[in-house]
PDB file of C-alpha atoms in Angstrom:
ATOM      1  CA  MET T   1       0.096   0.400  -0.234  1.00 69.00           C
ATOM      2  CA  THR T   2       1.587   2.921  -1.105  1.00 64.00           C
ATOM      3  CA  ASN T   3       2.007   6.184   1.482  1.00 69.00           C
ATOM      4  CA  LEU T   4       3.535   9.201   0.153  1.00 60.00           C
ATOM      5  CA  ARG T   5       7.188   9.577   0.665  1.00 46.00           C
ATOM      6  CA  ALA T   6       9.361  12.633  -0.755  1.00 37.00           C
ATOM      7  CA  ALA T   7      12.415  11.990  -2.082  1.00 36.00           C
ATOM      8  CA  ALA T   8      14.810  13.765  -5.134  1.00 32.00           C
ATOM      9  CA  THR T   9      14.779  12.815  -8.561  1.00 30.00           C
ATOM     10  CA  ALA T  10      17.271  14.883 -10.385  1.00 29.00           C
ATOM     11  CA  GLY T  11      19.601  13.950 -13.169  1.00 30.00           C
ATOM     12  CA  LEU T  12      18.556  10.713 -13.376  1.00 33.00           C
ATOM     13  CA  ALA T  13      17.575  11.338 -17.402  1.00 31.00           C
ATOM     14  CA  ALA T  14      20.955  12.296 -18.110  1.00 30.00           C
ATOM     15  CA  LEU T  15      22.477   8.274 -17.131  1.00 32.00           C
ATOM     16  CA  THR T  16      23.196   6.511 -20.088  1.00 32.00           C
ATOM     17  CA  VAL T  17      23.957   2.732 -18.446  1.00 36.00           C
ATOM     18  CA  ALA T  18      23.373   0.224 -20.136  1.00 41.00           C
ATOM     19  CA  VAL T  19      20.923  -1.857 -18.868  1.00 42.00           C
ATOM     20  CA  PRO T  20      20.828  -5.437 -20.277  1.00 45.00           C
ATOM     21  CA  GLN T  21      16.842  -6.193 -21.578  1.00 46.00           C
ATOM     22  CA  PRO T  22      15.137  -9.926 -21.624  1.00 46.00           C
ATOM     23  CA  ALA T  23      14.108 -11.301 -24.464  1.00 43.00           C
ATOM     24  CA  LEU T  24      11.384 -10.800 -26.322  1.00 42.00           C
ATOM     25  CA  ALA T  25       7.676 -12.123 -25.737  1.00 47.00           C
ATOM     26  CA  ALA T  26       4.873 -13.149 -27.970  1.00 50.00           C
ATOM     27  CA  PRO T  27       3.036 -10.084 -28.648  1.00 57.00           C
ATOM     28  CA  GLN T  28      -0.069  -8.716 -29.245  1.00 86.00           C
ATOM     29  CA  ARG T  29      -1.020  -8.554 -25.429  1.00 96.00           C
ATOM     30  CA  PRO T  30      -3.472  -5.561 -23.799  1.00 97.00           C
ATOM     31  CA  ASN T  31      -1.701  -2.740 -22.656  1.00 97.00           C
ATOM     32  CA  THR T  32      -4.156  -1.733 -20.127  1.00 98.00           C
ATOM     33  CA  TYR T  33      -6.493  -4.189 -17.971  1.00 98.00           C
ATOM     34  CA  VAL T  34      -9.963  -4.024 -16.365  1.00 98.00           C
ATOM     35  CA  VAL T  35      -9.483  -4.967 -13.078  1.00 98.00           C
ATOM     36  CA  SER T  36     -12.400  -4.248 -11.827  1.00 98.00           C
ATOM     37  CA  ARG T  37     -15.517  -1.460 -12.810  1.00 98.00           C
ATOM     38  CA  GLU T  38     -17.405  -1.627  -9.118  1.00 98.00           C
ATOM     39  CA  PRO T  39     -16.359   0.874  -6.923  1.00 98.00           C
ATOM     40  CA  GLY T  40     -14.473   1.000  -3.640  1.00 98.00           C
ATOM     41  CA  VAL T  41     -12.261  -1.552  -5.562  1.00 98.00           C
ATOM     42  CA  LEU T  42      -8.821   0.191  -5.094  1.00 98.00           C
ATOM     43  CA  PRO T  43      -6.199  -2.428  -5.889  1.00 98.00           C
ATOM     44  CA  GLU T  44      -3.079  -2.558  -4.748  1.00 98.00           C
ATOM     45  CA  GLY T  45      -1.247  -5.934  -5.359  1.00 98.00           C
ATOM     46  CA  ILE T  46       0.258  -7.913  -8.373  1.00 98.00           C
ATOM     47  CA  ALA T  47       1.397 -11.276  -9.335  1.00 98.00           C
ATOM     48  CA  VAL T  48       1.709 -12.659 -13.156  1.00 98.00           C
ATOM     49  CA  THR T  49       2.728 -16.024 -13.609  1.00 98.00           C
ATOM     50  CA  ARG T  50       5.088 -18.363 -16.562  1.00 95.00           C
ATOM     51  CA  ASP T  51       1.919 -18.529 -18.389  1.00 96.00           C
ATOM     52  CA  GLY T  52       0.097 -15.537 -17.604  1.00 97.00           C
ATOM     53  CA  THR T  53      -2.020 -16.619 -14.986  1.00 98.00           C
ATOM     54  CA  MET T  54      -2.700 -12.829 -13.586  1.00 98.00           C
ATOM     55  CA  TYR T  55      -3.767 -12.351  -9.931  1.00 98.00           C
ATOM     56  CA  VAL T  56      -4.509  -8.929  -8.526  1.00 99.00           C
ATOM     57  CA  THR T  57      -5.543  -8.067  -4.761  1.00 98.00           C
ATOM     58  CA  SER T  58      -8.372  -5.008  -3.885  1.00 98.00           C
ATOM     59  CA  VAL T  59      -7.153  -3.668  -0.848  1.00 98.00           C
ATOM     60  CA  GLY T  60     -10.408  -1.668  -0.427  1.00 98.00           C
ATOM     61  CA  THR T  61     -13.011  -4.774  -0.034  1.00 98.00           C
ATOM     62  CA  GLY T  62     -10.486  -8.195   0.356  1.00 98.00           C
ATOM     63  CA  ALA T  63     -11.677  -9.319  -3.168  1.00 98.00           C
ATOM     64  CA  VAL T  64      -8.444 -11.034  -5.678  1.00 98.00           C
ATOM     65  CA  TYR T  65      -9.550 -10.341 -10.032  1.00 98.00           C
ATOM     66  CA  ARG T  66      -8.013 -13.703 -11.752  1.00 98.00           C
ATOM     67  CA  GLY T  67      -6.587 -12.985 -15.655  1.00 98.00           C
ATOM     68  CA  ASP T  68      -4.748 -13.704 -18.723  1.00 98.00           C
ATOM     69  CA  THR T  69      -2.191 -11.401 -19.648  1.00 98.00           C
ATOM     70  CA  ARG T  70      -3.570 -11.970 -23.219  1.00 97.00           C
ATOM     71  CA  GLU T  71      -6.963 -10.657 -22.099  1.00 98.00           C
ATOM     72  CA  ARG T  72      -7.887  -6.950 -21.224  1.00 98.00           C
ATOM     73  CA  VAL T  73     -10.904  -7.937 -18.476  1.00 98.00           C
ATOM     74  CA  MET T  74      -9.917  -9.468 -15.109  1.00 98.00           C
ATOM     75  CA  ARG T  75     -12.693 -11.316 -13.558  1.00 98.00           C
ATOM     76  CA  PRO T  76     -13.437 -12.251  -9.976  1.00 98.00           C
ATOM     77  CA  PHE T  77     -11.687 -14.963  -8.394  1.00 98.00           C
ATOM     78  CA  LEU T  78     -12.147 -14.307  -4.146  1.00 98.00           C
ATOM     79  CA  PRO T  79     -14.880 -12.985  -3.236  1.00 98.00           C
ATOM     80  CA  ALA T  80     -14.668  -9.959  -1.323  1.00 98.00           C
ATOM     81  CA  GLY T  81     -14.589 -10.620   2.817  1.00 96.00           C
ATOM     82  CA  SER T  82     -14.195 -13.868   2.169  1.00 96.00           C
ATOM     83  CA  ASP T  83     -12.306 -16.139   4.924  1.00 97.00           C
ATOM     84  CA  GLY T  84     -12.456 -12.890   6.493  1.00 97.00           C
ATOM     85  CA  ARG T  85     -10.025 -11.417   4.279  1.00 97.00           C
ATOM     86  CA  THR T  86     -11.655  -7.513   4.154  1.00 98.00           C
ATOM     87  CA  HIS T  87      -8.841  -5.801   2.396  1.00 98.00           C
ATOM     88  CA  ALA T  88      -5.538  -8.039   0.943  1.00 98.00           C
ATOM     89  CA  ALA T  89      -2.541  -5.697  -0.394  1.00 98.00           C
ATOM     90  CA  GLY T  90       0.709  -8.320  -1.556  1.00 98.00           C
ATOM     91  CA  VAL T  91       0.565 -10.982  -3.415  1.00 98.00           C
ATOM     92  CA  HIS T  92       2.689 -14.072  -4.663  1.00 98.00           C
ATOM     93  CA  VAL T  93       2.693 -16.890  -6.334  1.00 98.00           C
ATOM     94  CA  ASP T  94       4.888 -20.386  -4.689  1.00 97.00           C
ATOM     95  CA  ARG T  95       6.303 -23.201  -7.258  1.00 94.00           C
ATOM     96  CA  LEU T  96       2.936 -25.167  -6.073  1.00 95.00           C
ATOM     97  CA  GLY T  97       0.695 -22.269  -7.663  1.00 97.00           C
ATOM     98  CA  ARG T  98       0.114 -21.138  -4.130  1.00 98.00           C
ATOM     99  CA  LEU T  99      -1.444 -17.867  -3.572  1.00 98.00           C
ATOM    100  CA  PHE T 100      -0.067 -16.009  -0.625  1.00 98.00           C
ATOM    101  CA  ILE T 101      -1.866 -13.214  -0.071  1.00 98.00           C
ATOM    102  CA  ALA T 102      -1.047 -10.350   2.729  1.00 98.00           C
ATOM    103  CA  GLY T 103      -4.413  -8.170   4.977  1.00 98.00           C
ATOM    104  CA  TYR T 104      -3.037  -5.950   5.804  1.00 98.00           C
ATOM    105  CA  ASP T 105      -4.936  -4.297   8.934  1.00 96.00           C
ATOM    106  CA  THR T 106      -6.486  -7.480   9.071  1.00 98.00           C
ATOM    107  CA  ALA T 107      -3.117  -8.457  10.400  1.00 98.00           C
ATOM    108  CA  THR T 108      -3.830 -12.081   9.162  1.00 98.00           C
ATOM    109  CA  LEU T 109      -1.645 -13.481   6.062  1.00 98.00           C
ATOM    110  CA  PHE T 110      -4.013 -15.388   4.077  1.00 98.00           C
ATOM    111  CA  VAL T 111      -2.811 -19.100   1.586  1.00 98.00           C
ATOM    112  CA  HIS T 112      -5.128 -20.111  -0.711  1.00 98.00           C
ATOM    113  CA  ALA T 113      -4.821 -23.386  -2.981  1.00 98.00           C
ATOM    114  CA  PRO T 114      -4.829 -22.409  -7.164  1.00 97.00           C
ATOM    115  CA  ASP T 115      -8.575 -23.212  -7.551  1.00 97.00           C
ATOM    116  CA  GLY T 116      -8.658 -20.910  -4.820  1.00 98.00           C
ATOM    117  CA  ARG T 117      -9.456 -23.114  -1.796  1.00 98.00           C
ATOM    118  CA  LEU T 118      -8.431 -21.176   1.822  1.00 98.00           C
ATOM    119  CA  LEU T 119      -5.580 -23.947   2.816  1.00 98.00           C
ATOM    120  CA  ALA T 120      -4.058 -21.809   5.429  1.00 98.00           C
ATOM    121  CA  LYS T 121      -4.787 -18.502   7.750  1.00 98.00           C
ATOM    122  CA  ARG T 122      -1.889 -17.765   9.703  1.00 98.00           C
ATOM    123  CA  VAL T 123      -2.846 -14.114  11.764  1.00 98.00           C
ATOM    124  CA  ALA T 124       0.339 -11.484  13.382  1.00 98.00           C
ATOM    125  CA  ALA T 125      -0.408  -9.560  16.556  1.00 96.00           C
ATOM    126  CA  ALA T 126      -3.119  -7.114  16.328  1.00 95.00           C
ATOM    127  CA  GLY T 127      -2.595  -3.738  15.297  1.00 96.00           C
ATOM    128  CA  ALA T 128      -0.616  -5.133  12.730  1.00 98.00           C
ATOM    129  CA  ALA T 129      -0.144  -4.020   8.534  1.00 98.00           C
ATOM    130  CA  LEU T 130       0.429  -6.796   6.526  1.00 98.00           C
ATOM    131  CA  ASN T 131       1.676  -5.056   3.122  1.00 98.00           C
ATOM    132  CA  ASP T 132       3.731  -7.136   1.180  1.00 98.00           C
ATOM    133  CA  LEU T 133       5.388 -10.773   1.242  1.00 98.00           C
ATOM    134  CA  VAL T 134       8.069 -12.794  -0.588  1.00 98.00           C
ATOM    135  CA  ILE T 135       8.519 -16.221  -0.539  1.00 98.00           C
ATOM    136  CA  THR T 136      12.154 -18.219  -0.742  1.00 98.00           C
ATOM    137  CA  ASP T 137      12.147 -21.948  -0.636  1.00 96.00           C
ATOM    138  CA  ASP T 138      11.941 -22.417   3.739  1.00 97.00           C
ATOM    139  CA  ALA T 139       9.486 -19.767   3.885  1.00 98.00           C
ATOM    140  CA  VAL T 140       6.897 -16.881   3.598  1.00 98.00           C
ATOM    141  CA  TYR T 141       8.161 -13.024   4.894  1.00 98.00           C
ATOM    142  CA  VAL T 142       6.108 -10.196   5.385  1.00 98.00           C
ATOM    143  CA  THR T 143       6.577  -6.143   5.465  1.00 98.00           C
ATOM    144  CA  ASP T 144       4.217  -5.278   8.935  1.00 98.00           C
ATOM    145  CA  SER T 145       3.843  -1.137   7.646  1.00 97.00           C
ATOM    146  CA  THR T 146       2.523   0.036  11.480  1.00 96.00           C
ATOM    147  CA  SER T 147       5.274  -1.896  13.732  1.00 96.00           C
ATOM    148  CA  GLY T 148       7.946  -2.170  12.279  1.00 97.00           C
ATOM    149  CA  VAL T 149       8.511  -6.349  12.258  1.00 98.00           C
ATOM    150  CA  LEU T 150       9.037  -8.669   9.761  1.00 98.00           C
ATOM    151  CA  TRP T 151       6.566 -11.496   9.963  1.00 98.00           C
ATOM    152  CA  ARG T 152       8.358 -15.246   8.629  1.00 98.00           C
ATOM    153  CA  ALA T 153       5.796 -18.311   8.975  1.00 98.00           C
ATOM    154  CA  ALA T 154       8.163 -21.986   8.055  1.00 98.00           C
ATOM    155  CA  ILE T 155       6.937 -23.758   4.861  1.00 97.00           C
ATOM    156  CA  ASP T 156       7.380 -27.483   5.610  1.00 96.00           C
ATOM    157  CA  GLY T 157       6.397 -28.318   1.818  1.00 86.00           C
ATOM    158  CA  GLY T 158       2.129 -28.288   2.146  1.00 89.00           C
ATOM    159  CA  GLU T 159       2.497 -26.802   5.506  1.00 96.00           C
ATOM    160  CA  VAL T 160       2.740 -23.003   5.844  1.00 98.00           C
ATOM    161  CA  GLY T 161       3.533 -22.579  10.351  1.00 98.00           C
ATOM    162  CA  ASP T 162       2.831 -19.935  12.352  1.00 98.00           C
ATOM    163  CA  LEU T 163       3.967 -16.177  11.663  1.00 98.00           C
ATOM    164  CA  THR T 164       6.677 -14.679  13.967  1.00 98.00           C
ATOM    165  CA  PRO T 165       8.419 -12.190  14.220  1.00 98.00           C
ATOM    166  CA  TRP T 166      11.695 -12.642  12.208  1.00 98.00           C
ATOM    167  CA  ILE T 167      13.240  -8.997  12.346  1.00 98.00           C
ATOM    168  CA  THR T 168      11.927  -6.712  14.968  1.00 98.00           C
ATOM    169  CA  PRO T 169      12.479  -3.097  14.838  1.00 97.00           C
ATOM    170  CA  ALA T 170      15.249  -2.972  17.114  1.00 97.00           C
ATOM    171  CA  ALA T 171      17.721  -4.622  14.652  1.00 98.00           C
ATOM    172  CA  PHE T 172      17.225  -2.348  11.889  1.00 98.00           C
ATOM    173  CA  PRO T 173      20.167   0.381  12.441  1.00 96.00           C
ATOM    174  CA  ALA T 174      17.533   3.163  12.477  1.00 94.00           C
ATOM    175  CA  ALA T 175      13.564   2.846  13.494  1.00 94.00           C
ATOM    176  CA  PRO T 176      11.942   1.702  10.324  1.00 96.00           C
ATOM    177  CA  GLY T 177       9.609   3.749   9.509  1.00 96.00           C
ATOM    178  CA  PHE T 178       6.774   2.927   6.416  1.00 97.00           C
ATOM    179  CA  LEU T 179       7.622  -1.095   5.892  1.00 98.00           C
ATOM    180  CA  ASN T 180       6.654  -1.971   2.086  1.00 97.00           C
ATOM    181  CA  GLY T 181       7.644  -3.882  -0.737  1.00 98.00           C
ATOM    182  CA  ILE T 182      10.060  -6.974  -0.024  1.00 98.00           C
ATOM    183  CA  VAL T 183      12.007  -9.237  -2.562  1.00 98.00           C
ATOM    184  CA  ALA T 184      14.672 -11.867  -1.556  1.00 98.00           C
ATOM    185  CA  THR T 185      18.225 -13.409  -3.643  1.00 98.00           C
ATOM    186  CA  ALA T 186      17.585 -16.545  -5.621  1.00 96.00           C
ATOM    187  CA  ASP T 187      19.355 -17.933  -2.754  1.00 97.00           C
ATOM    188  CA  GLY T 188      17.304 -16.552   0.231  1.00 97.00           C
ATOM    189  CA  ARG T 189      19.692 -15.475   1.987  1.00 97.00           C
ATOM    190  CA  VAL T 190      18.910 -11.912   1.785  1.00 98.00           C
ATOM    191  CA  ALA T 191      15.773  -9.698   1.762  1.00 98.00           C
ATOM    192  CA  LEU T 192      15.643  -5.796   0.353  1.00 98.00           C
ATOM    193  CA  VAL T 193      13.063  -4.380   2.754  1.00 98.00           C
ATOM    194  CA  ALA T 194      11.688  -0.892   1.051  1.00 98.00           C
ATOM    195  CA  ASP T 195      11.442   1.660   3.816  1.00 97.00           C
ATOM    196  CA  GLN T 196       8.800   4.746   2.937  1.00 95.00           C
ATOM    197  CA  GLY T 197      10.219   6.673   5.978  1.00 92.00           C
ATOM    198  CA  THR T 198       7.862   8.901   8.010  1.00 82.00           C
ATOM    199  CA  GLY T 199       7.200  11.380   4.996  1.00 73.00           C
ATOM    200  CA  GLU T 200      10.209  13.763   5.565  1.00 74.00           C
ATOM    201  CA  PRO T 201      11.856  14.530   2.535  1.00 71.00           C
ATOM    202  CA  GLY T 202      15.120  11.899   3.141  1.00 80.00           C
ATOM    203  CA  THR T 203      13.700   9.323   5.615  1.00 87.00           C
ATOM    204  CA  GLU T 204      13.403   7.067   3.083  1.00 93.00           C
ATOM    205  CA  ARG T 205      15.268   3.846   2.977  1.00 97.00           C
ATOM    206  CA  LEU T 206      16.337   0.455   1.571  1.00 98.00           C
ATOM    207  CA  TRP T 207      17.193  -2.257   4.360  1.00 98.00           C
ATOM    208  CA  ARG T 208      19.337  -5.314   3.224  1.00 98.00           C
ATOM    209  CA  VAL T 209      18.533  -7.893   5.754  1.00 98.00           C
ATOM    210  CA  ASP T 210      20.592 -10.971   5.918  1.00 98.00           C
ATOM    211  CA  LEU T 211      17.217 -13.810   7.017  1.00 98.00           C
ATOM    212  CA  ARG T 212      19.663 -16.253   8.911  1.00 96.00           C
ATOM    213  CA  ASP T 213      21.950 -13.823  10.169  1.00 97.00           C
ATOM    214  CA  ARG T 214      18.630 -11.688  11.216  1.00 98.00           C
ATOM    215  CA  THR T 215      20.971  -8.693  10.162  1.00 98.00           C
ATOM    216  CA  VAL T 216      19.893  -5.264   9.182  1.00 98.00           C
ATOM    217  CA  THR T 217      22.206  -2.788   7.462  1.00 98.00           C
ATOM    218  CA  ALA T 218      21.114  -0.060   5.376  1.00 98.00           C
ATOM    219  CA  VAL T 219      21.614   0.143   1.716  1.00 98.00           C
ATOM    220  CA  GLU T 220      24.041   2.661  -0.154  1.00 98.00           C
ATOM    221  CA  VAL T 221      21.850   4.432  -2.377  1.00 98.00           C
ATOM    222  CA  THR T 222      23.091   6.838  -5.479  1.00 98.00           C
ATOM    223  CA  GLY T 223      21.354   8.775  -7.875  1.00 97.00           C
ATOM    224  CA  GLY T 224      17.611   8.554  -6.877  1.00 95.00           C
ATOM    225  CA  GLN T 225      15.694   6.661  -3.535  1.00 95.00           C
ATOM    226  CA  MET T 226      14.272   3.234  -3.927  1.00 96.00           C
ATOM    227  CA  GLY T 227      12.537   3.666  -0.824  1.00 92.00           C
ATOM    228  CA  ALA T 228       9.780   2.255  -2.483  1.00 92.00           C
ATOM    229  CA  ASP T 229       5.858   0.646  -2.395  1.00 95.00           C
ATOM    230  CA  GLY T 230       6.068  -1.857  -4.667  1.00 96.00           C
ATOM    231  CA  LEU T 231       9.841  -3.468  -5.559  1.00 98.00           C
ATOM    232  CA  LEU T 232      11.074  -6.159  -7.935  1.00 98.00           C
ATOM    233  CA  LEU T 233      14.125  -8.206  -8.460  1.00 98.00           C
ATOM    234  CA  ASP T 234      15.260  -9.060 -11.453  1.00 97.00           C
ATOM    235  CA  GLY T 235      19.491 -10.551 -11.210  1.00 96.00           C
ATOM    236  CA  ASP T 236      21.215  -7.426 -10.296  1.00 97.00           C
ATOM    237  CA  ARG T 237      19.025  -5.018 -11.254  1.00 98.00           C
ATOM    238  CA  LEU T 238      16.542  -3.554  -8.687  1.00 98.00           C
ATOM    239  CA  TYR T 239      12.984  -2.010  -9.825  1.00 98.00           C
ATOM    240  CA  GLY T 240      10.912   0.401  -6.834  1.00 98.00           C
ATOM    241  CA  VAL T 241       7.286   2.329  -7.522  1.00 98.00           C
ATOM    242  CA  VAL T 242       8.854   5.696  -5.674  1.00 96.00           C
ATOM    243  CA  ASN T 243       6.321   9.190  -5.522  1.00 92.00           C
ATOM    244  CA  PHE T 244       7.836  12.407  -5.364  1.00 89.00           C
ATOM    245  CA  PRO T 245       6.930  15.258  -5.480  1.00 88.00           C
ATOM    246  CA  ASP T 246       5.432  16.881  -8.936  1.00 85.00           C
ATOM    247  CA  GLY T 247       7.020  20.239  -8.552  1.00 85.00           C
ATOM    248  CA  ARG T 248       3.766  21.832  -8.689  1.00 88.00           C
ATOM    249  CA  GLY T 249       2.058  21.266  -5.422  1.00 84.00           C
ATOM    250  CA  GLY T 250       1.214  17.756  -6.089  1.00 86.00           C
ATOM    251  CA  TRP T 251       2.881  14.608  -6.760  1.00 90.00           C
ATOM    252  CA  SER T 252       4.397  12.069  -9.243  1.00 95.00           C
ATOM    253  CA  PHE T 253       4.973   8.326  -9.490  1.00 97.00           C
ATOM    254  CA  ALA T 254       7.466   6.397 -11.401  1.00 98.00           C
ATOM    255  CA  VAL T 255       9.270   3.144 -11.373  1.00 98.00           C
ATOM    256  CA  ASN T 256      13.031   3.933 -10.877  1.00 98.00           C
ATOM    257  CA  LEU T 257      15.093   1.280 -11.922  1.00 98.00           C
ATOM    258  CA  ALA T 258      18.822   0.512  -9.835  1.00 98.00           C
ATOM    259  CA  VAL T 259      22.047  -1.356 -10.255  1.00 98.00           C
ATOM    260  CA  LEU T 260      23.062  -3.704  -7.063  1.00 98.00           C
ATOM    261  CA  ASP T 261      25.993  -4.254  -6.321  1.00 98.00           C
ATOM    262  CA  PRO T 262      26.667  -8.590  -5.928  1.00 97.00           C
ATOM    263  CA  ASP T 263      26.770  -8.350  -2.208  1.00 97.00           C
ATOM    264  CA  ARG T 264      23.545  -6.136  -1.948  1.00 98.00           C
ATOM    265  CA  ARG T 265      25.171  -3.547  -0.664  1.00 98.00           C
ATOM    266  CA  THR T 266      24.825  -0.331  -3.062  1.00 98.00           C
ATOM    267  CA  ALA T 267      21.931   0.295  -5.087  1.00 98.00           C
ATOM    268  CA  ARG T 268      22.727   2.890  -8.658  1.00 98.00           C
ATOM    269  CA  VAL T 269      19.748   4.357  -9.572  1.00 98.00           C
ATOM    270  CA  VAL T 270      20.119   3.859 -13.437  1.00 98.00           C
ATOM    271  CA  ARG T 271      16.890   4.800 -14.974  1.00 98.00           C
ATOM    272  CA  GLN T 272      13.609   6.123 -14.081  1.00 98.00           C
ATOM    273  CA  SER T 273      10.194   5.701 -16.319  1.00 98.00           C
ATOM    274  CA  HIS T 274       7.488   8.093 -17.303  1.00 98.00           C
ATOM    275  CA  PRO T 275       6.039   8.798 -14.257  1.00 97.00           C
ATOM    276  CA  ALA T 276       1.997   8.861 -13.120  1.00 97.00           C
ATOM    277  CA  GLY T 277      -0.313  11.396 -11.141  1.00 96.00           C
ATOM    278  CA  LEU T 278      -2.372  11.049  -8.303  1.00 95.00           C
ATOM    279  CA  GLU T 279      -5.406   9.929 -10.398  1.00 96.00           C
ATOM    280  CA  GLN T 280      -3.348   6.260 -10.883  1.00 98.00           C
ATOM    281  CA  SER T 281      -1.081   6.297  -7.666  1.00 97.00           C
ATOM    282  CA  PRO T 282       0.173   3.374  -8.957  1.00 98.00           C
ATOM    283  CA  THR T 283       1.799   0.734  -6.580  1.00 97.00           C
ATOM    284  CA  THR T 284       3.315  -1.799  -7.375  1.00 98.00           C
ATOM    285  CA  LEU T 285       4.929  -4.175 -10.249  1.00 98.00           C
ATOM    286  CA  ALA T 286       5.206  -7.436 -11.615  1.00 98.00           C
ATOM    287  CA  ARG T 287       7.333  -8.546 -14.393  1.00 98.00           C
ATOM    288  CA  ASP T 288       5.304 -10.145 -18.098  1.00 98.00           C
ATOM    289  CA  ALA T 289       8.026 -11.498 -20.189  1.00 95.00           C
ATOM    290  CA  ASP T 290       9.403  -8.874 -21.591  1.00 95.00           C
ATOM    291  CA  ARG T 291       7.626  -5.719 -20.396  1.00 97.00           C
ATOM    292  CA  LEU T 292       7.069  -3.873 -16.826  1.00 98.00           C
ATOM    293  CA  LEU T 293       2.585  -3.587 -15.223  1.00 98.00           C
ATOM    294  CA  TRP T 294       1.833  -1.715 -12.668  1.00 98.00           C
ATOM    295  CA  VAL T 295      -1.459  -1.696 -10.180  1.00 98.00           C
ATOM    296  CA  ASN T 296      -3.482   1.720 -10.946  1.00 98.00           C
ATOM    297  CA  SER T 297      -4.915   1.686  -7.331  1.00 98.00           C
ATOM    298  CA  GLN T 298      -6.461   5.703  -7.512  1.00 98.00           C
ATOM    299  CA  LEU T 299      -5.833   5.347  -3.113  1.00 97.00           C
ATOM    300  CA  ASN T 300      -4.903   8.583  -3.239  1.00 94.00           C
ATOM    301  CA  ALA T 301      -6.579   9.891  -6.637  1.00 96.00           C
ATOM    302  CA  ALA T 302      -9.194  12.478  -5.082  1.00 95.00           C
ATOM    303  CA  THR T 303     -12.474  10.593  -6.010  1.00 97.00           C
ATOM    304  CA  PRO T 304     -11.445   7.126  -7.701  1.00 98.00           C
ATOM    305  CA  THR T 305     -14.168   6.229 -10.262  1.00 98.00           C
ATOM    306  CA  PRO T 306     -13.943   2.900 -12.195  1.00 98.00           C
ATOM    307  CA  PRO T 307     -12.841   1.650 -14.210  1.00 98.00           C
ATOM    308  CA  PHE T 308      -9.552   0.530 -11.876  1.00 98.00           C
ATOM    309  CA  THR T 309      -7.124  -0.861 -14.031  1.00 98.00           C
ATOM    310  CA  VAL T 310      -3.754  -1.902 -14.820  1.00 98.00           C
ATOM    311  CA  THR T 311      -1.371  -0.419 -16.896  1.00 98.00           C
ATOM    312  CA  GLN T 312       1.791  -1.282 -18.978  1.00 98.00           C
ATOM    313  CA  VAL T 313       5.089   0.344 -17.195  1.00 98.00           C
ATOM    314  CA  PRO T 314       5.927   3.315 -19.329  1.00 97.00           C
ATOM    315  CA  GLY T 315       9.320   3.995 -20.558  1.00 97.00           C
ATOM    316  CA  LEU T 316      11.051   1.187 -19.032  1.00 97.00           C
ATOM    317  CA  ARG T 317      11.028  -2.870 -19.199  1.00 93.00           C
TER     318      ARG T 317
END
């Protein structure tokens, strides 16, 4: 879920660092998807599988929508409010096809089978705001925007354990402000966690979390900010949906692309997408083969108005 954070973005357009691009995929896919035409949906999280199945959550109602990236219109998959899921934020799909859904202020992690059956509900502490998550081979880690805790539930085959506070605020070099997006390296050893800060310019951070040693250090970020909402890790490339003042009294949203060092201790922002405004308020992103898609939440729009959509990120792949 987006929390408006200020940060400097000057100088990005002048950078000319070459960034490798993924191979092209099949054409003829829409660049705009209709998640819902119902009022109050406010889409938030997105997951796209290798076969092009797309899931989008609703932070407004808790519904989850499913579609195909070759088709323009998505359809309801998990009804609003079902299983106590009145709000839904981050969503990811594991290698078994199970959906893991962060229930935001329901303080609950929901796990569903590919056919939609509820497999597990794991509850954090009362008042937790479970925002985003990442799945490794042996666990799922969930950010809590309210308390600054990183929660963990062990995964053993088909079993999902209880949520436990794995990293507490005391482990951070500075008190976390608003933990949000999270990604992990392929070996499951290191997580990168976006902190959107307190709202004051310069308070946003990107944290490097050693998930085994349970230690936290700040990533040295240059060339821009990575205190993002949603994050996407692709090898040594880190994408993040960021927001910043537009210079006219409003806010803009864009995707920043940073190149990481091999140990994930430094991040250099090298490119930025074309911006979107408050009327879109993009929250997070996912890769669909050769392109990026982001969710137009309308969370900060003056009057959120259907249809609610997912669109291709402009000017960046």
